[in-house]
Amino acid sequence: MSTTPTMPKRLTDVGPPHYEKYLHPMAKANYGKWKYHEVLSPGVLCHVGESGDKLYTVRAATARLMSVQSLRKIAGLADKYSGGYLRFTSRNNIEFLLTEPANIEALKAELFELGFPVGGTKNSISSIVHTQGWIHCHSAATDASGIVKAVMDSLYERFTHQDLPGKLRIALACCVNMCGAVHCSDIAILGIHRTPPLVRSDVLAKQCEIPTLIASCPTGAIRAVPGEAKAVEVIDEQCMYCGNCYTVCPAMQMNNPDNDGLSIWVGGKVSNARTAPAFSKLAVPFLPNNPPRWPEVVEAVVKIVDVYAAHARKYERVGEWIERIGWPRFFQLTGFEFTRHHIDDFKHAGLTYARSTHIRY
C-alpha cells in the first residue's frame, strides 16, 4: 500500500479558465452529442441534440471595439432573454444562446433598436475580422475599425440576407504582419507600407540596441555602418516594409502618410469543402488612405462582392469562382487594372502558373 502523500490541488491564475466553466448547461449536457443544426432565418440557428434538446442561437454584428456602455446593454439583453449566456465569435459576432424560441423575435427587435443587426449566417457576409489599426498598433499602415465601418455600411444588406452564392468572409489587416485573417479570406483588405524605414539617428543612439535591431529584420536589410559607434543603414532592395524593426527600435520610423495605403486580395479560404484551403491573391495593388470613409476601398470591395454575386454558381467561394472563370475574366468583370505588381516574382512562382491548355468557362 502506497504511503505517498496526496499533493493538494494547485491553485493558479496562469492562463484562461477552463471553457467548460462558462458553457451553457444544455451545450454542456449535449457536448459531442449534437445530431444536426439548421438555420431558421438569417442570424438564427437551432442545434438539436440526440436527446431531443434544442438550443437556439441569435447572431448579431458588433463593432469589435466597444464601449463599456454598449457591453452593459448587451449583457442586459443576455440576462433578459438567454439566462445570461452569450459568446463572441472569432469574427466579432455576438451570439445569444436561448432555450425558449418565444424570446427570439423580441431579442432581435431590441438588438435592431440598439443598432446591432442580426445575420451573418449561411450564404451571407459575416462580420469583418480585423486588426487594431491606428487606434492601437505601432506599425499600422492604415486604420482598421474606420474602414470596416465604412465597408459594412455599404454591405449591410449582404449581412442581413442570405442571398449570395456561398458564404463570404472579409478580413482586414493594417500591415503585412497580418494579425487578421487576410491570408485566408474570400476578400482581404491589407494595409501596406511602400518605403523603407526612416532612420532617426538622434533617437537611435539613445533608445536602441544595435544587435537586437539588426537581428529583428527577417530579410537582413539592416546593417551597422562601418566605422561608426552606433549607426545603421537600410538596404532598400531587401526591405519588405514589415515594420519589425520599429517594434524593437522607435528610431526606425515606418509611417509615411504619402506612401502608406491599402491593397485588396481575393480568393483565400480555410474550408476544405470542394477544394483545398487556399491563400489570397492580389487583386488591387494600391489604394490611398482617405479617411474617414475610404471611398476607393469601399468601391473596390463592393464591386468584387457584386460581380461575385452576379456570376458565381451556387456554393462557390470567391476563389473557386475565379479559378473556374480564370483571372483574365476576373479582371475584365471587375474592371481592375492588371499591372506588373500582379506578376508573381517569387523564385518558385512557376509552381503557381497555369500550365495546361484546359479551357476556362
GROMACS .gro file of C-alpha atoms in nm:
model
  361
    1MET     CA    1   0.000   0.000   0.000
    2SER     CA    2   0.146   0.332  -0.106
    3THR     CA    3   0.221   0.590   0.160
    4THR     CA    4   0.293   0.870  -0.086
    5PRO     CA    5   0.109   1.179   0.039
    6THR     CA    6  -0.153   1.328  -0.194
    7MET     CA    7  -0.047   1.668  -0.318
    8PRO     CA    8  -0.307   1.941  -0.272
    9LYS     CA    9  -0.464   2.075  -0.592
   10ARG     CA   10  -0.260   2.370  -0.704
   11LEU     CA   11  -0.441   2.699  -0.744
   12THR     CA   12  -0.307   2.928  -1.013
   13ASP     CA   13  -0.417   3.228  -1.216
   14VAL     CA   14  -0.190   3.141  -1.509
   15GLY     CA   15  -0.386   3.109  -1.834
   16PRO     CA   16  -0.759   3.133  -1.901
   17PRO     CA   17  -1.021   2.941  -1.702
   18HIS     CA   18  -1.140   2.613  -1.848
   19TYR     CA   19  -1.406   2.671  -2.112
   20GLU     CA   20  -1.646   2.420  -1.954
   21LYS     CA   21  -1.697   2.660  -1.668
   22TYR     CA   22  -1.889   2.901  -1.891
   23LEU     CA   23  -2.069   2.660  -2.125
   24HIS     CA   24  -2.445   2.684  -2.148
   25PRO     CA   25  -2.591   2.394  -1.941
   26MET     CA   26  -2.764   2.250  -2.249
   27ALA     CA   27  -2.444   2.279  -2.454
   28LYS     CA   28  -2.251   2.103  -2.180
   29ALA     CA   29  -2.511   1.825  -2.148
   30ASN     CA   30  -2.506   1.763  -2.524
   31TYR     CA   31  -2.133   1.816  -2.581
   32GLY     CA   32  -2.026   1.581  -2.860
   33LYS     CA   33  -2.383   1.453  -2.895
   34TRP     CA   34  -2.535   1.704  -3.135
   35LYS     CA   35  -2.748   1.542  -3.406
   36TYR     CA   36  -2.774   1.833  -3.651
   37HIS     CA   37  -2.827   2.206  -3.676
   38GLU     CA   38  -3.031   2.423  -3.908
   39VAL     CA   39  -3.061   2.792  -3.995
   40LEU     CA   40  -3.417   2.906  -3.921
   41SER     CA   41  -3.370   3.257  -4.060
   42PRO     CA   42  -3.076   3.495  -4.118
   43GLY     CA   43  -2.884   3.505  -3.792
   44VAL     CA   44  -3.094   3.243  -3.613
   45LEU     CA   45  -2.974   2.883  -3.571
   46CYS     CA   46  -3.113   2.577  -3.396
   47HIS     CA   47  -2.889   2.296  -3.268
   48VAL     CA   48  -3.067   1.968  -3.199
   49GLY     CA   49  -2.911   1.708  -2.971
   50GLU     CA   50  -2.953   1.331  -2.976
   51SER     CA   51  -3.155   1.375  -2.658
   52GLY     CA   52  -3.404   1.598  -2.841
   53ASP     CA   53  -3.280   1.916  -2.670
   54LYS     CA   54  -3.293   2.228  -2.886
   55LEU     CA   55  -3.055   2.520  -2.833
   56TYR     CA   56  -3.127   2.836  -3.031
   57THR     CA   57  -2.861   3.089  -3.131
   58VAL     CA   58  -2.922   3.451  -3.231
   59ARG     CA   59  -2.617   3.603  -3.402
   60ALA     CA   60  -2.566   3.979  -3.426
   61ALA     CA   61  -2.285   4.201  -3.552
   62THR     CA   62  -2.074   4.410  -3.317
   63ALA     CA   63  -1.821   4.688  -3.362
   64ARG     CA   64  -1.538   4.481  -3.203
   65LEU     CA   65  -1.401   4.788  -3.021
   66MET     CA   66  -1.693   4.859  -2.791
   67SER     CA   67  -1.763   5.094  -2.503
   68VAL     CA   68  -1.847   4.975  -2.153
   69GLN     CA   69  -2.196   5.117  -2.201
   70SER     CA   70  -2.256   4.902  -2.511
   71LEU     CA   71  -2.128   4.591  -2.336
   72ARG     CA   72  -2.361   4.655  -2.045
   73LYS     CA   73  -2.657   4.682  -2.282
   74ILE     CA   74  -2.560   4.352  -2.445
   75ALA     CA   75  -2.519   4.187  -2.105
   76GLY     CA   76  -2.862   4.320  -2.008
   77LEU     CA   77  -3.019   4.159  -2.315
   78ALA     CA   78  -2.847   3.830  -2.230
   79ASP     CA   79  -2.983   3.842  -1.875
   80LYS     CA   80  -3.330   3.922  -2.006
   81TYR     CA   81  -3.361   3.668  -2.289
   82SER     CA   82  -3.092   3.398  -2.264
   83GLY     CA   83  -3.028   3.343  -1.897
   84GLY     CA   84  -2.707   3.546  -1.915
   85TYR     CA   85  -2.542   3.318  -2.172
   86LEU     CA   86  -2.370   3.475  -2.473
   87ARG     CA   87  -2.042   3.442  -2.658
   88PHE     CA   88  -1.828   3.630  -2.908
   89THR     CA   89  -1.720   3.455  -3.229
   90SER     CA   90  -1.378   3.479  -3.391
   91ARG     CA   91  -1.522   3.724  -3.647
   92ASN     CA   92  -1.658   3.967  -3.390
   93ASN     CA   93  -2.018   3.850  -3.398
   94ILE     CA   94  -2.204   3.805  -3.072
   95GLU     CA   95  -2.427   3.501  -3.016
   96PHE     CA   96  -2.706   3.471  -2.760
   97LEU     CA   97  -2.787   3.112  -2.657
   98LEU     CA   98  -3.158   3.057  -2.589
   99THR     CA   99  -3.372   2.763  -2.486
  100GLU     CA  100  -3.703   2.944  -2.535
  101PRO     CA  101  -3.787   3.007  -2.903
  102ALA     CA  102  -4.055   3.255  -2.793
  103ASN     CA  103  -3.777   3.500  -2.695
  104ILE     CA  104  -3.614   3.510  -3.039
  105GLU     CA  105  -3.820   3.779  -3.209
  106ALA     CA  106  -3.824   4.007  -2.904
  107LEU     CA  107  -3.445   3.977  -2.876
  108LYS     CA  108  -3.400   4.053  -3.246
  109ALA     CA  109  -3.619   4.361  -3.214
  110GLU     CA  110  -3.420   4.500  -2.922
  111LEU     CA  111  -3.089   4.427  -3.094
  112PHE     CA  112  -3.207   4.612  -3.405
  113GLU     CA  113  -3.319   4.907  -3.192
  114LEU     CA  114  -2.974   4.925  -3.033
  115GLY     CA  115  -2.803   4.913  -3.374
  116PHE     CA  116  -2.683   4.552  -3.373
  117PRO     CA  117  -2.812   4.384  -3.694
  118VAL     CA  118  -2.891   4.012  -3.684
  119GLY     CA  119  -2.748   3.796  -3.964
  120GLY     CA  120  -2.414   3.664  -4.083
  121THR     CA  121  -2.521   3.303  -4.133
  122LYS     CA  122  -2.524   3.066  -4.428
  123ASN     CA  123  -2.475   3.238  -4.769
  124SER     CA  124  -2.410   3.586  -4.637
  125ILE     CA  125  -2.124   3.808  -4.526
  126SER     CA  126  -2.015   3.761  -4.168
  127SER     CA  127  -1.868   4.049  -3.968
  128ILE     CA  128  -1.521   4.157  -4.080
  129VAL     CA  129  -1.238   4.026  -3.865
  130HIS     CA  130  -0.977   4.298  -3.833
  131THR     CA  131  -0.670   4.420  -3.650
  132GLN     CA  132  -0.615   4.726  -3.431
  133GLY     CA  133  -0.516   4.987  -3.688
  134TRP     CA  134  -0.425   5.342  -3.594
  135ILE     CA  135  -0.612   5.322  -3.267
  136HIS     CA  136  -0.352   5.096  -3.109
  137CYS     CA  137  -0.091   4.935  -3.336
  138HIS     CA  138   0.251   5.097  -3.373
  139SER     CA  139   0.322   4.953  -3.720
  140ALA     CA  140  -0.015   5.017  -3.885
  141ALA     CA  141  -0.019   5.146  -4.241
  142THR     CA  142  -0.390   5.224  -4.220
  143ASP     CA  143  -0.685   5.222  -3.984
  144ALA     CA  144  -0.893   4.914  -3.916
  145SER     CA  145  -1.220   4.999  -3.740
  146GLY     CA  146  -1.290   5.300  -3.961
  147ILE     CA  147  -1.255   5.105  -4.286
  148VAL     CA  148  -1.458   4.813  -4.152
  149LYS     CA  149  -1.739   5.050  -4.053
  150ALA     CA  150  -1.741   5.215  -4.396
  151VAL     CA  151  -1.733   4.884  -4.586
  152MET     CA  152  -2.005   4.714  -4.382
  153ASP     CA  153  -2.230   5.019  -4.406
  154SER     CA  154  -2.230   4.957  -4.783
  155LEU     CA  155  -2.272   4.579  -4.743
  156TYR     CA  156  -2.537   4.588  -4.470
  157GLU     CA  157  -2.795   4.400  -4.678
  158ARG     CA  158  -2.541   4.128  -4.755
  159PHE     CA  159  -2.515   4.061  -4.380
  160THR     CA  160  -2.886   4.052  -4.303
  161HIS     CA  161  -2.984   3.849  -4.612
  162GLN     CA  162  -2.869   3.503  -4.726
  163ASP     CA  163  -2.871   3.572  -5.100
  164LEU     CA  164  -2.507   3.522  -5.202
  165PRO     CA  165  -2.391   3.215  -5.399
  166GLY     CA  166  -2.188   3.096  -5.099
  167LYS     CA  167  -2.064   3.223  -4.767
  168LEU     CA  168  -1.834   3.523  -4.791
  169ARG     CA  169  -1.561   3.613  -4.542
  170ILE     CA  170  -1.385   3.951  -4.538
  171ALA     CA  171  -1.079   4.038  -4.332
  172LEU     CA  172  -0.863   4.344  -4.275
  173ALA     CA  173  -0.503   4.372  -4.154
  174CYS     CA  174  -0.336   4.709  -4.112
  175CYS     CA  175   0.012   4.592  -4.221
  176VAL     CA  176   0.184   4.291  -4.377
  177ASN     CA  177   0.237   4.127  -4.038
  178MET     CA  178  -0.129   4.028  -4.085
  179CYS     CA  179  -0.274   3.993  -3.737
  180GLY     CA  180  -0.607   3.948  -3.919
  181ALA     CA  181  -0.704   3.654  -4.139
  182VAL     CA  182  -0.624   3.830  -4.467
  183HIS     CA  183  -0.425   3.534  -4.599
  184CYS     CA  184  -0.725   3.301  -4.591
  185SER     CA  185  -1.038   3.512  -4.653
  186ASP     CA  186  -1.252   3.549  -4.964
  187ILE     CA  187  -1.180   3.923  -4.974
  188ALA     CA  188  -0.896   4.083  -4.780
  189ILE     CA  189  -0.802   4.446  -4.721
  190LEU     CA  190  -0.434   4.482  -4.637
  191GLY     CA  191  -0.254   4.797  -4.526
  192ILE     CA  192   0.088   4.836  -4.689
  193HIS     CA  193   0.400   5.046  -4.639
  194ARG     CA  194   0.581   5.126  -4.963
  195THR     CA  195   0.901   5.285  -4.836
  196PRO     CA  196   1.181   5.158  -4.609
  197PRO     CA  197   1.200   5.290  -4.254
  198LEU     CA  198   1.347   5.634  -4.198
  199VAL     CA  199   1.642   5.606  -3.957
  200ARG     CA  200   1.626   5.878  -3.692
  201SER     CA  201   1.987   5.887  -3.577
  202ASP     CA  202   1.920   6.113  -3.278
  203VAL     CA  203   1.674   5.860  -3.131
  204LEU     CA  204   1.874   5.554  -3.237
  205ALA     CA  205   2.175   5.640  -3.020
  206LYS     CA  206   1.963   5.691  -2.710
  207GLN     CA  207   1.693   5.421  -2.720
  208CYS     CA  208   1.802   5.124  -2.933
  209GLU     CA  209   2.037   4.828  -2.907
  210ILE     CA  210   2.208   4.778  -3.242
  211PRO     CA  211   2.246   4.396  -3.230
  212THR     CA  212   1.879   4.350  -3.140
  213LEU     CA  213   1.774   4.591  -3.416
  214ILE     CA  214   1.983   4.415  -3.681
  215ALA     CA  215   1.854   4.073  -3.572
  216SER     CA  216   1.491   4.190  -3.592
  217CYS     CA  217   1.496   4.220  -3.972
  218PRO     CA  218   1.379   3.895  -4.138
  219THR     CA  219   1.547   3.980  -4.469
  220GLY     CA  220   1.879   4.114  -4.338
  221ALA     CA  221   1.812   4.462  -4.474
  222ILE     CA  222   1.959   4.643  -4.172
  223ARG     CA  223   2.332   4.655  -4.108
  224ALA     CA  224   2.573   4.855  -3.895
  225VAL     CA  225   2.757   5.144  -4.056
  226PRO     CA  226   3.131   5.060  -4.061
  227GLY     CA  227   3.344   5.295  -3.854
  228GLU     CA  228   3.055   5.448  -3.660
  229ALA     CA  229   2.984   5.355  -3.299
  230LYS     CA  230   2.605   5.350  -3.306
  231ALA     CA  231   2.457   5.384  -3.652
  232VAL     CA  232   2.273   5.161  -3.901
  233GLU     CA  233   2.170   5.177  -4.264
  234VAL     CA  234   1.887   5.011  -4.457
  235ILE     CA  235   1.941   4.822  -4.782
  236ASP     CA  236   1.632   4.940  -4.969
  237GLU     CA  237   1.615   4.645  -5.212
  238GLN     CA  238   1.599   4.393  -4.929
  239CYS     CA  239   1.339   4.571  -4.714
  240MET     CA  240   0.989   4.421  -4.727
  241TYR     CA  241   0.832   4.702  -4.519
  242CYS     CA  242   0.713   4.474  -4.238
  243GLY     CA  243   0.785   4.713  -3.951
  244ASN     CA  244   0.955   4.452  -3.730
  245CYS     CA  245   1.248   4.690  -3.679
  246TYR     CA  246   1.019   4.961  -3.545
  247THR     CA  247   0.886   4.715  -3.289
  248VAL     CA  248   1.228   4.691  -3.123
  249CYS     CA  249   1.354   5.038  -3.208
  250PRO     CA  250   1.136   5.352  -3.228
  251ALA     CA  251   1.409   5.522  -3.429
  252MET     CA  252   1.307   5.317  -3.737
  253GLN     CA  253   1.007   5.522  -3.841
  254MET     CA  254   0.779   5.331  -4.080
  255ASN     CA  255   0.472   5.552  -4.111
  256ASN     CA  256   0.464   5.767  -4.422
  257PRO     CA  257   0.136   5.948  -4.497
  258ASP     CA  258   0.226   5.999  -4.863
  259ASN     CA  259   0.314   5.638  -4.941
  260ASP     CA  260   0.115   5.423  -4.697
  261GLY     CA  261  -0.210   5.279  -4.829
  262LEU     CA  262  -0.408   4.962  -4.889
  263SER     CA  263  -0.423   4.664  -5.122
  264ILE     CA  264  -0.710   4.425  -5.196
  265TRP     CA  265  -0.665   4.046  -5.206
  266VAL     CA  266  -0.914   3.775  -5.304
  267GLY     CA  267  -0.964   3.401  -5.313
  268GLY     CA  268  -0.846   3.276  -4.975
  269LYS     CA  269  -1.032   3.025  -4.761
  270VAL     CA  270  -0.981   2.784  -4.471
  271SER     CA  271  -1.254   2.537  -4.565
  272ASN     CA  272  -1.157   2.218  -4.748
  273ALA     CA  273  -1.507   2.164  -4.889
  274ARG     CA  274  -1.499   2.105  -5.267
  275THR     CA  275  -1.143   2.239  -5.299
  276ALA     CA  276  -0.837   2.262  -5.075
  277PRO     CA  277  -0.772   2.561  -4.848
  278ALA     CA  278  -0.617   2.849  -5.039
  279PHE     CA  279  -0.415   3.165  -4.985
  280SER     CA  280  -0.542   3.503  -5.104
  281LYS     CA  281  -0.402   3.656  -5.422
  282LEU     CA  282  -0.355   4.018  -5.521
  283ALA     CA  283  -0.642   4.199  -5.693
  284VAL     CA  284  -0.570   4.569  -5.638
  285PRO     CA  285  -0.207   4.662  -5.559
  286PHE     CA  286  -0.264   5.005  -5.406
  287LEU     CA  287  -0.542   5.233  -5.289
  288PRO     CA  288  -0.487   5.559  -5.098
  289ASN     CA  289  -0.569   5.627  -4.736
  290ASN     CA  290  -0.867   5.862  -4.747
  291PRO     CA  291  -1.027   5.870  -4.402
  292PRO     CA  292  -1.284   5.891  -4.260
  293ARG     CA  293  -1.480   5.684  -4.519
  294TRP     CA  294  -1.213   5.541  -4.754
  295PRO     CA  295  -1.435   5.566  -5.068
  296GLU     CA  296  -1.186   5.394  -5.302
  297VAL     CA  297  -1.160   5.089  -5.076
  298VAL     CA  298  -1.536   5.065  -5.025
  299GLU     CA  299  -1.597   5.091  -5.401
  300ALA     CA  300  -1.345   4.815  -5.478
  301VAL     CA  301  -1.481   4.571  -5.217
  302VAL     CA  302  -1.844   4.633  -5.311
  303LYS     CA  303  -1.758   4.581  -5.680
  304ILE     CA  304  -1.599   4.242  -5.607
  305VAL     CA  305  -1.898   4.134  -5.399
  306ASP     CA  306  -2.150   4.244  -5.663
  307VAL     CA  307  -1.963   4.077  -5.951
  308TYR     CA  308  -1.923   3.758  -5.747
  309ALA     CA  309  -2.293   3.759  -5.658
  310ALA     CA  310  -2.391   3.801  -6.022
  311HIS     CA  311  -2.161   3.540  -6.179
  312ALA     CA  312  -2.070   3.269  -5.928
  313ARG     CA  313  -2.250   2.937  -5.911
  314LYS     CA  314  -2.432   2.811  -5.606
  315TYR     CA  315  -2.199   2.731  -5.314
  316GLU     CA  316  -1.889   2.859  -5.497
  317ARG     CA  317  -1.648   3.060  -5.285
  318VAL     CA  318  -1.477   3.362  -5.440
  319GLY     CA  319  -1.152   3.176  -5.508
  320GLU     CA  320  -1.333   2.879  -5.662
  321TRP     CA  321  -1.530   3.112  -5.888
  322ILE     CA  322  -1.212   3.288  -6.004
  323GLU     CA  323  -1.032   2.959  -6.070
  324ARG     CA  324  -1.328   2.844  -6.283
  325ILE     CA  325  -1.352   3.156  -6.500
  326GLY     CA  326  -0.981   3.242  -6.498
  327TRP     CA  327  -0.801   3.554  -6.376
  328PRO     CA  328  -0.823   3.742  -6.709
  329ARG     CA  329  -1.201   3.716  -6.693
  330PHE     CA  330  -1.198   3.829  -6.330
  331PHE     CA  331  -1.011   4.147  -6.422
  332GLN     CA  332  -1.249   4.206  -6.713
  333LEU     CA  333  -1.559   4.172  -6.497
  334THR     CA  334  -1.433   4.388  -6.212
  335GLY     CA  335  -1.261   4.647  -6.427
  336PHE     CA  336  -0.945   4.635  -6.216
  337GLU     CA  337  -0.622   4.715  -6.399
  338PHE     CA  338  -0.369   4.434  -6.437
  339THR     CA  339  -0.021   4.565  -6.357
  340ARG     CA  340   0.333   4.436  -6.311
  341HIS     CA  341   0.261   4.407  -5.939
  342HIS     CA  342   0.029   4.114  -6.011
  343ILE     CA  343   0.309   3.905  -6.160
  344ASP     CA  344   0.449   3.666  -5.903
  345ASP     CA  345   0.829   3.705  -5.896
  346PHE     CA  346   0.896   3.461  -5.614
  347LYS     CA  347   1.165   3.210  -5.715
  348HIS     CA  348   0.917   2.920  -5.704
  349ALA     CA  349   0.638   3.116  -5.873
  350GLY     CA  350   0.630   2.877  -6.167
  351LEU     CA  351   0.454   2.624  -5.948
  352THR     CA  352   0.153   2.859  -5.932
  353TYR     CA  353   0.128   2.937  -6.302
  354ALA     CA  354  -0.145   2.789  -6.523
  355ARG     CA  355   0.050   2.542  -6.733
  356SER     CA  356  -0.223   2.348  -6.908
  357THR     CA  357  -0.448   2.400  -7.209
  358HIS     CA  358  -0.771   2.350  -7.012
  359ILE     CA  359  -1.036   2.598  -7.116
  360ARG     CA  360  -1.183   2.834  -6.854
  361TYR     CA  361  -1.557   2.890  -6.872
   0.00000   0.00000   0.00000
